[in-house]
Amino acid sequence: MSTPALAPCLTVVRPGLFATIQDLGRFGHQELGMPVAGALDPIALRLANALVGNPPGTAGVEIALLGPALKVEADGVRVAVVGPMALSLERDGQSPQPLESHRSHTLARGDVLKLGAVTGAAVAYLTVAGGFALEPFLGSLSIYVRAGIGPLGGKPLGDGTRLPLNRNDAPPGADMELPEPPDYGGGPVRVVLGPQDDRFTAEAVETFLSATYRVGKDADRMGLRLDGPTLAHTGSADIPSDGLVTGSIQVPGNGQPILLLNDHQTAGGYAKIATVISADLPRVGRLSPGGALSFRAVTVEEAEAIRRRQEQTIAAWVRAIRPVRPAGGVDLEALYAENLVSGVVDIVNGNGDILNQEQMCGRAP
């Protein structure tokens, strides 16, 4: 009796430090105490999905600090990596060959993709064409580690973890690339003041909007504790518990702000001086301990306009995705776009004489 074939998958042969399955989040259940979770940098996840032809919200692997090594247990698979990280491919027992991020790569059975250190940001993303064959919970594949919620037992990728694939082979067509890594812009993180900015002194609000803070050592998917000038309350820091959103900035009694991220609790009892606008959440989601940030206040109307412009920028990045140029090859698309008819064209005749376009006019071939 023949042994049944194993379902196609990627198998973790080295777990890395902290990698989890994340999509764009588990929305609509916060009244039950269920955090949204989801990708800290949803822009990077969306671009990684675009590189392999997936819908933008398809779940991928969010990689923090140091990535895993994954062995291909399928006839083929197309993967994409977006984010500042080192990666390499080990094939047929040969020495690992470096690969580029911000593009897709087509892998074969037995290949080992080695995802290295994430540098310059807190997270990077890996997606696979067709997505992972995992069971959603409350409409999402996002893993919320603190409560063990989501696929794979709600745990990070570990040694021997199998990531089942929806496809057993790579899709047809060329690998794709982003012309250049996405630039999220710089400057202060934009916030809408409140909802309890009236519980802080005027000097505290001014300090909050003028000082530079740094991400402290207590930083994870739940939030970032910020080190910097203390912010004085007009009275107690405590309020009756009310709802929280990703980007809320709580200030407890010690006066040090806490910027809440995707795995935040759904209610809290500290006054909130401001809320990061949705367009800047990917920027703060990329911050690592020691990273610097400052804040600038905008109105709700300005925040909505900024988000609309950001969506237009993301759409332009997706439209710019192109087939990977062969190493050392000719970019035919760029060549065809050039005007190769006008100007002087030199040619060598049968006697070795160089003839330009003017000398060629009227001559028999």
Coordinates of C-alpha atoms in Angstrom, one line a residue:
M1 CA 0.0 0.0 0.0
S2 CA 1.5 3.3 -1.1
T3 CA 2.1 6.1 1.5
P4 CA -0.2 9.0 0.9
A5 CA 1.5 12.2 -0.3
L6 CA 1.8 14.9 2.3
A7 CA -0.1 18.1 1.7
P8 CA 2.0 20.9 0.3
C9 CA 3.6 23.1 2.9
L10 CA 6.6 25.1 4.1
T11 CA 8.3 23.4 7.0
V12 CA 10.2 25.4 9.6
V13 CA 13.7 24.0 10.0
R14 CA 14.9 27.0 12.1
P15 CA 12.3 29.0 14.0
G16 CA 14.0 32.5 14.2
L17 CA 13.0 34.7 17.1
F18 CA 9.4 35.8 16.7
A19 CA 7.4 35.1 13.5
T20 CA 3.6 34.9 13.4
I21 CA 0.8 34.6 10.9
Q22 CA -0.9 37.9 10.4
D23 CA -3.5 39.4 7.9
L24 CA -5.0 42.8 8.1
G25 CA -6.8 42.1 11.4
R26 CA -9.8 40.6 13.2
F27 CA -12.3 43.5 13.1
G28 CA -15.7 43.7 14.7
H29 CA -15.2 41.8 17.9
Q30 CA -13.7 44.3 20.3
E31 CA -16.9 44.5 22.3
L32 CA -16.1 40.9 23.2
G33 CA -12.7 41.9 24.5
M34 CA -11.0 40.5 21.3
P35 CA -8.1 42.6 20.1
V36 CA -7.8 43.3 16.4
A37 CA -4.2 42.0 16.0
G38 CA -3.1 41.9 12.4
A39 CA 0.0 43.2 10.6
L40 CA 2.0 46.0 12.4
D41 CA 2.9 47.3 8.9
P42 CA -0.1 46.6 6.7
I43 CA 1.4 48.5 3.8
A44 CA 4.3 46.0 3.6
L45 CA 1.9 43.1 3.8
R46 CA -0.2 44.5 1.0
L47 CA 2.8 45.0 -1.2
A48 CA 4.1 41.5 -0.5
N49 CA 0.7 40.1 -1.5
A50 CA 0.7 42.2 -4.7
L51 CA 4.1 40.8 -5.7
V52 CA 2.7 37.2 -5.7
G53 CA -0.8 38.1 -7.1
N54 CA -2.8 37.7 -3.9
P55 CA -5.6 39.8 -2.7
P56 CA -4.2 42.5 -0.4
G57 CA -5.6 41.1 2.9
T58 CA -4.2 37.6 2.4
A59 CA -2.3 36.4 5.5
G60 CA 1.5 36.2 5.5
V61 CA 4.3 35.7 8.0
E62 CA 5.2 38.7 10.0
I63 CA 8.9 38.4 11.0
A64 CA 10.4 40.3 13.9
L65 CA 14.1 40.7 14.6
L66 CA 15.3 37.4 13.0
G67 CA 13.4 35.2 10.5
P68 CA 13.0 31.5 10.3
A69 CA 14.4 29.0 7.7
L70 CA 11.7 27.3 5.7
K71 CA 11.9 24.2 3.6
V72 CA 9.7 23.8 0.5
E73 CA 7.6 20.6 0.7
A74 CA 5.7 21.3 -2.5
D75 CA 6.3 20.9 -6.2
G76 CA 6.9 24.7 -6.3
V77 CA 6.0 27.9 -4.5
R78 CA 6.3 31.6 -5.3
V79 CA 7.1 33.7 -2.3
A80 CA 7.7 37.4 -1.8
V81 CA 9.5 39.3 1.0
V82 CA 8.9 43.0 1.7
G83 CA 11.0 44.7 4.4
P84 CA 14.6 45.4 5.2
M85 CA 15.9 41.9 5.9
A86 CA 18.6 39.6 4.6
L87 CA 17.6 36.3 2.9
S88 CA 19.2 33.5 1.1
L89 CA 18.4 30.3 -0.8
E90 CA 20.0 26.9 -0.1
R91 CA 19.4 24.5 -3.0
D92 CA 20.7 20.9 -3.5
G93 CA 23.0 21.1 -0.6
Q94 CA 25.0 24.0 -2.1
S95 CA 26.2 27.1 -0.2
P96 CA 23.3 29.6 0.4
Q97 CA 23.0 32.2 -2.3
P98 CA 21.8 35.7 -1.3
L99 CA 18.4 36.8 -2.5
E100 CA 16.9 40.3 -2.8
S101 CA 13.9 41.5 -0.8
H102 CA 11.0 43.6 -2.2
R103 CA 10.5 41.1 -5.0
S104 CA 9.1 37.5 -5.5
H105 CA 11.1 34.3 -5.9
T106 CA 10.0 31.0 -7.3
L107 CA 11.3 28.1 -5.3
A108 CA 11.4 24.3 -6.0
R109 CA 10.8 21.3 -3.8
G110 CA 13.6 20.8 -1.3
D111 CA 14.7 24.4 -1.4
V112 CA 15.4 26.1 2.0
L113 CA 14.6 29.8 2.2
K114 CA 16.7 31.3 5.0
L115 CA 15.3 34.6 6.4
G116 CA 17.9 36.5 8.3
A117 CA 18.0 39.6 10.5
V118 CA 15.5 42.5 10.1
T119 CA 17.4 45.7 10.1
G120 CA 16.2 49.3 10.0
A121 CA 12.6 48.3 11.0
A122 CA 10.8 46.1 13.6
V123 CA 9.2 43.8 11.1
A124 CA 9.3 42.4 7.6
Y125 CA 6.7 40.1 5.7
L126 CA 6.7 36.9 3.7
T127 CA 3.8 36.0 1.5
V128 CA 3.1 32.9 -0.7
A129 CA 1.1 32.8 -3.9
G130 CA -2.3 31.4 -3.1
G131 CA -1.9 31.9 0.6
F132 CA -1.8 29.5 3.5
A133 CA -4.4 26.7 3.9
L134 CA -5.3 27.6 7.5
E135 CA -8.6 27.8 9.3
P136 CA -9.7 31.4 10.2
F137 CA -11.0 32.3 13.6
L138 CA -13.7 35.0 13.7
G139 CA -12.9 35.8 10.1
S140 CA -9.1 36.2 10.4
L141 CA -5.9 34.2 10.4
S142 CA -4.1 36.7 12.6
I143 CA -2.4 35.2 15.6
Y144 CA -2.9 36.8 19.0
V145 CA -0.1 35.2 21.0
R146 CA -1.1 36.5 24.5
A147 CA -4.4 34.5 24.4
G148 CA -3.3 31.7 22.0
I149 CA -5.9 32.8 19.4
G150 CA -5.6 32.0 15.7
P151 CA -4.1 29.2 13.6
L152 CA -1.1 27.0 14.7
G153 CA -2.5 27.0 18.2
G154 CA -2.1 30.8 18.4
K155 CA 1.6 30.4 18.7
P156 CA 4.6 31.8 16.9
L157 CA 6.4 29.6 14.3
G158 CA 8.4 27.0 16.0
D159 CA 10.9 24.3 15.0
G160 CA 9.0 21.8 12.8
T161 CA 5.9 24.0 12.3
R162 CA 4.2 23.1 9.0
L163 CA 2.6 26.0 7.1
P164 CA 0.1 24.3 4.7
L165 CA -0.2 25.9 1.2
N166 CA -3.3 26.3 -0.9
R167 CA -1.2 25.6 -4.0
N168 CA 1.2 22.7 -4.8
D169 CA 3.0 24.6 -7.5
A170 CA 4.0 28.1 -8.4
P171 CA 1.7 30.1 -10.6
P172 CA 2.9 30.7 -14.2
G173 CA 4.6 33.8 -15.3
A174 CA 7.7 35.8 -14.3
D175 CA 8.8 36.8 -10.8
M176 CA 7.8 40.4 -10.0
E177 CA 9.6 43.2 -8.2
L178 CA 9.1 46.7 -6.8
P179 CA 11.3 49.2 -8.6
E180 CA 12.5 50.4 -5.2
P181 CA 11.6 49.9 -1.6
P182 CA 8.5 51.9 -0.5
D183 CA 9.3 55.2 1.2
Y184 CA 6.8 56.0 4.0
G185 CA 8.1 59.5 4.5
G186 CA 9.5 61.0 7.7
G187 CA 8.8 63.9 10.0
P188 CA 6.6 63.9 13.1
V189 CA 4.0 61.2 13.6
R190 CA 0.6 62.9 13.1
V191 CA -2.0 62.6 15.8
V192 CA -5.5 63.9 16.6
L193 CA -5.5 65.3 20.1
G194 CA -7.8 63.6 22.7
P195 CA -10.1 62.2 23.6
Q196 CA -8.9 63.3 27.1
D197 CA -6.3 66.0 26.3
D198 CA -8.3 68.2 28.6
R199 CA -7.0 66.1 31.5
F200 CA -3.4 67.4 30.8
T201 CA -1.9 70.8 31.6
A202 CA -1.4 73.2 28.7
E203 CA 2.4 72.8 29.2
A204 CA 2.1 69.0 29.0
V205 CA 0.3 69.2 25.6
E206 CA 2.9 71.7 24.3
T207 CA 5.7 69.4 25.5
F208 CA 4.0 66.4 23.9
L209 CA 3.9 68.2 20.5
S210 CA 7.4 69.6 20.7
A211 CA 9.6 67.0 22.4
T212 CA 11.4 64.0 20.9
Y213 CA 10.7 60.6 22.4
R214 CA 12.4 57.3 22.1
V215 CA 11.0 53.8 22.1
G216 CA 11.9 52.2 25.4
K217 CA 13.0 48.6 25.9
D218 CA 9.4 47.6 26.7
A219 CA 8.1 47.3 23.2
D220 CA 6.1 44.6 21.6
R221 CA 3.0 44.0 19.5
M222 CA 0.8 45.3 22.3
G223 CA 2.5 48.8 22.5
L224 CA 5.5 51.0 22.8
R225 CA 6.5 52.6 26.1
L226 CA 8.1 55.9 25.2
D227 CA 11.0 57.6 27.1
G228 CA 11.1 61.3 27.2
P229 CA 9.8 64.4 29.1
T230 CA 7.0 63.6 31.6
L231 CA 3.5 64.9 30.9
A232 CA 1.6 66.4 33.8
H233 CA -2.1 65.7 34.4
T234 CA -4.4 68.3 35.7
G235 CA -5.6 65.8 38.3
S236 CA -5.6 62.0 38.4
A237 CA -4.3 60.0 35.5
D238 CA -7.1 57.5 36.0
I239 CA -10.4 57.7 34.2
P240 CA -13.4 55.3 34.1
S241 CA -12.3 52.6 31.7
D242 CA -13.3 53.3 28.1
G243 CA -12.6 51.9 24.6
L244 CA -9.1 51.9 23.1
V245 CA -8.0 51.9 19.4
T246 CA -4.7 51.1 17.8
G247 CA -2.7 54.3 18.0
S248 CA -4.2 55.5 21.3
I249 CA -1.5 57.2 23.5
Q250 CA -2.2 56.6 27.1
V251 CA -0.3 58.4 29.9
P252 CA -0.3 56.7 33.3
G253 CA 0.6 58.4 36.5
N254 CA 4.3 58.4 35.8
G255 CA 3.8 60.8 32.9
Q256 CA 5.5 58.6 30.3
P257 CA 3.3 57.9 27.2
I258 CA 2.4 54.4 26.0
L259 CA 1.5 54.1 22.3
L260 CA -0.8 51.2 21.8
L261 CA -0.3 48.8 18.8
N262 CA -2.3 46.0 17.3
D263 CA -2.4 43.6 20.2
H264 CA -3.6 46.2 22.7
Q265 CA -6.3 45.5 25.2
T266 CA -9.8 46.8 24.2
A267 CA -10.4 49.0 27.2
G268 CA -8.3 51.0 29.6
G269 CA -8.4 53.4 32.5
Y270 CA -5.6 55.9 31.8
A271 CA -6.2 59.3 30.2
K272 CA -5.3 59.4 26.5
I273 CA -3.6 62.6 25.3
A274 CA -3.9 61.8 21.5
T275 CA -4.4 59.1 18.9
V276 CA -2.1 58.4 16.0
I277 CA -3.8 58.8 12.6
S278 CA -4.4 55.6 10.6
A279 CA -2.0 56.7 7.8
D280 CA 0.9 56.8 10.3
L281 CA 0.2 53.5 12.1
P282 CA 2.5 51.6 9.7
R283 CA 5.4 53.9 10.5
V284 CA 5.0 53.4 14.3
G285 CA 4.5 49.7 13.8
R286 CA 8.0 49.6 12.3
L287 CA 9.7 51.3 15.3
S288 CA 12.2 49.3 17.3
P289 CA 13.6 50.1 20.8
G290 CA 15.8 53.2 20.6
G291 CA 13.8 54.6 17.7
A292 CA 13.0 58.3 17.9
L293 CA 9.7 60.0 17.2
S294 CA 7.9 63.3 17.7
F295 CA 4.3 64.3 17.2
R296 CA 2.3 66.9 15.3
A297 CA -1.4 67.6 15.8
V298 CA -3.8 67.5 12.8
T299 CA -7.6 67.7 12.5
V300 CA -9.8 64.7 11.8
E301 CA -10.5 66.2 8.3
E302 CA -6.8 66.5 7.7
A303 CA -6.2 62.9 8.8
E304 CA -8.9 61.6 6.4
A305 CA -7.3 63.6 3.5
I306 CA -3.9 62.2 4.4
R307 CA -5.2 58.6 4.4
R308 CA -6.9 59.1 1.0
R309 CA -3.6 60.4 -0.4
Q310 CA -1.7 57.4 1.1
E311 CA -4.1 55.0 -0.6
Q312 CA -3.4 56.7 -3.9
T313 CA 0.4 56.3 -3.2
I314 CA 0.0 52.6 -2.4
A315 CA -2.0 52.0 -5.6
A316 CA 0.8 53.7 -7.6
W317 CA 3.3 51.4 -5.9
V318 CA 1.3 48.4 -6.9
R319 CA 0.9 49.6 -10.5
A320 CA 4.7 50.1 -10.7
I321 CA 5.3 46.4 -9.9
R322 CA 7.1 44.9 -12.9
P323 CA 8.7 41.6 -14.0
V324 CA 12.2 41.0 -12.5
R325 CA 15.0 42.1 -14.8
P326 CA 17.4 39.4 -15.6
A327 CA 20.8 39.8 -14.0
G328 CA 23.1 41.5 -16.6
G329 CA 20.3 41.4 -19.1
V330 CA 18.6 44.1 -21.2
D331 CA 15.5 45.8 -20.0
L332 CA 13.5 45.5 -23.2
E333 CA 10.6 47.5 -21.9
A334 CA 12.8 50.5 -21.1
L335 CA 14.6 50.0 -24.5
Y336 CA 11.4 50.0 -26.4
A337 CA 10.4 53.2 -24.6
E338 CA 13.5 55.1 -26.0
N339 CA 13.5 56.9 -29.3
L340 CA 16.0 54.9 -31.3
V341 CA 15.2 56.5 -34.7
S342 CA 16.1 60.1 -34.2
G343 CA 19.7 61.3 -33.9
V344 CA 22.8 59.9 -35.5
V345 CA 23.2 56.2 -35.8
D346 CA 26.6 54.8 -36.7
I347 CA 27.1 51.6 -38.6
V348 CA 30.1 49.8 -39.9
N349 CA 30.0 48.9 -43.7
G350 CA 31.5 45.8 -45.3
N351 CA 34.9 47.6 -45.7
G352 CA 35.1 48.5 -42.0
D353 CA 34.3 52.1 -42.6
I354 CA 32.0 53.8 -40.1
L355 CA 29.0 55.4 -41.8
N356 CA 26.6 57.7 -39.9
Q357 CA 22.9 58.2 -40.7
E358 CA 23.5 61.1 -43.1
Q359 CA 26.1 59.1 -45.1
M360 CA 23.8 56.2 -45.4
C361 CA 20.9 58.2 -46.9
G362 CA 20.3 57.3 -50.5
R363 CA 22.9 54.5 -50.6
A364 CA 22.0 51.1 -51.7
P365 CA 22.3 48.4 -49.1

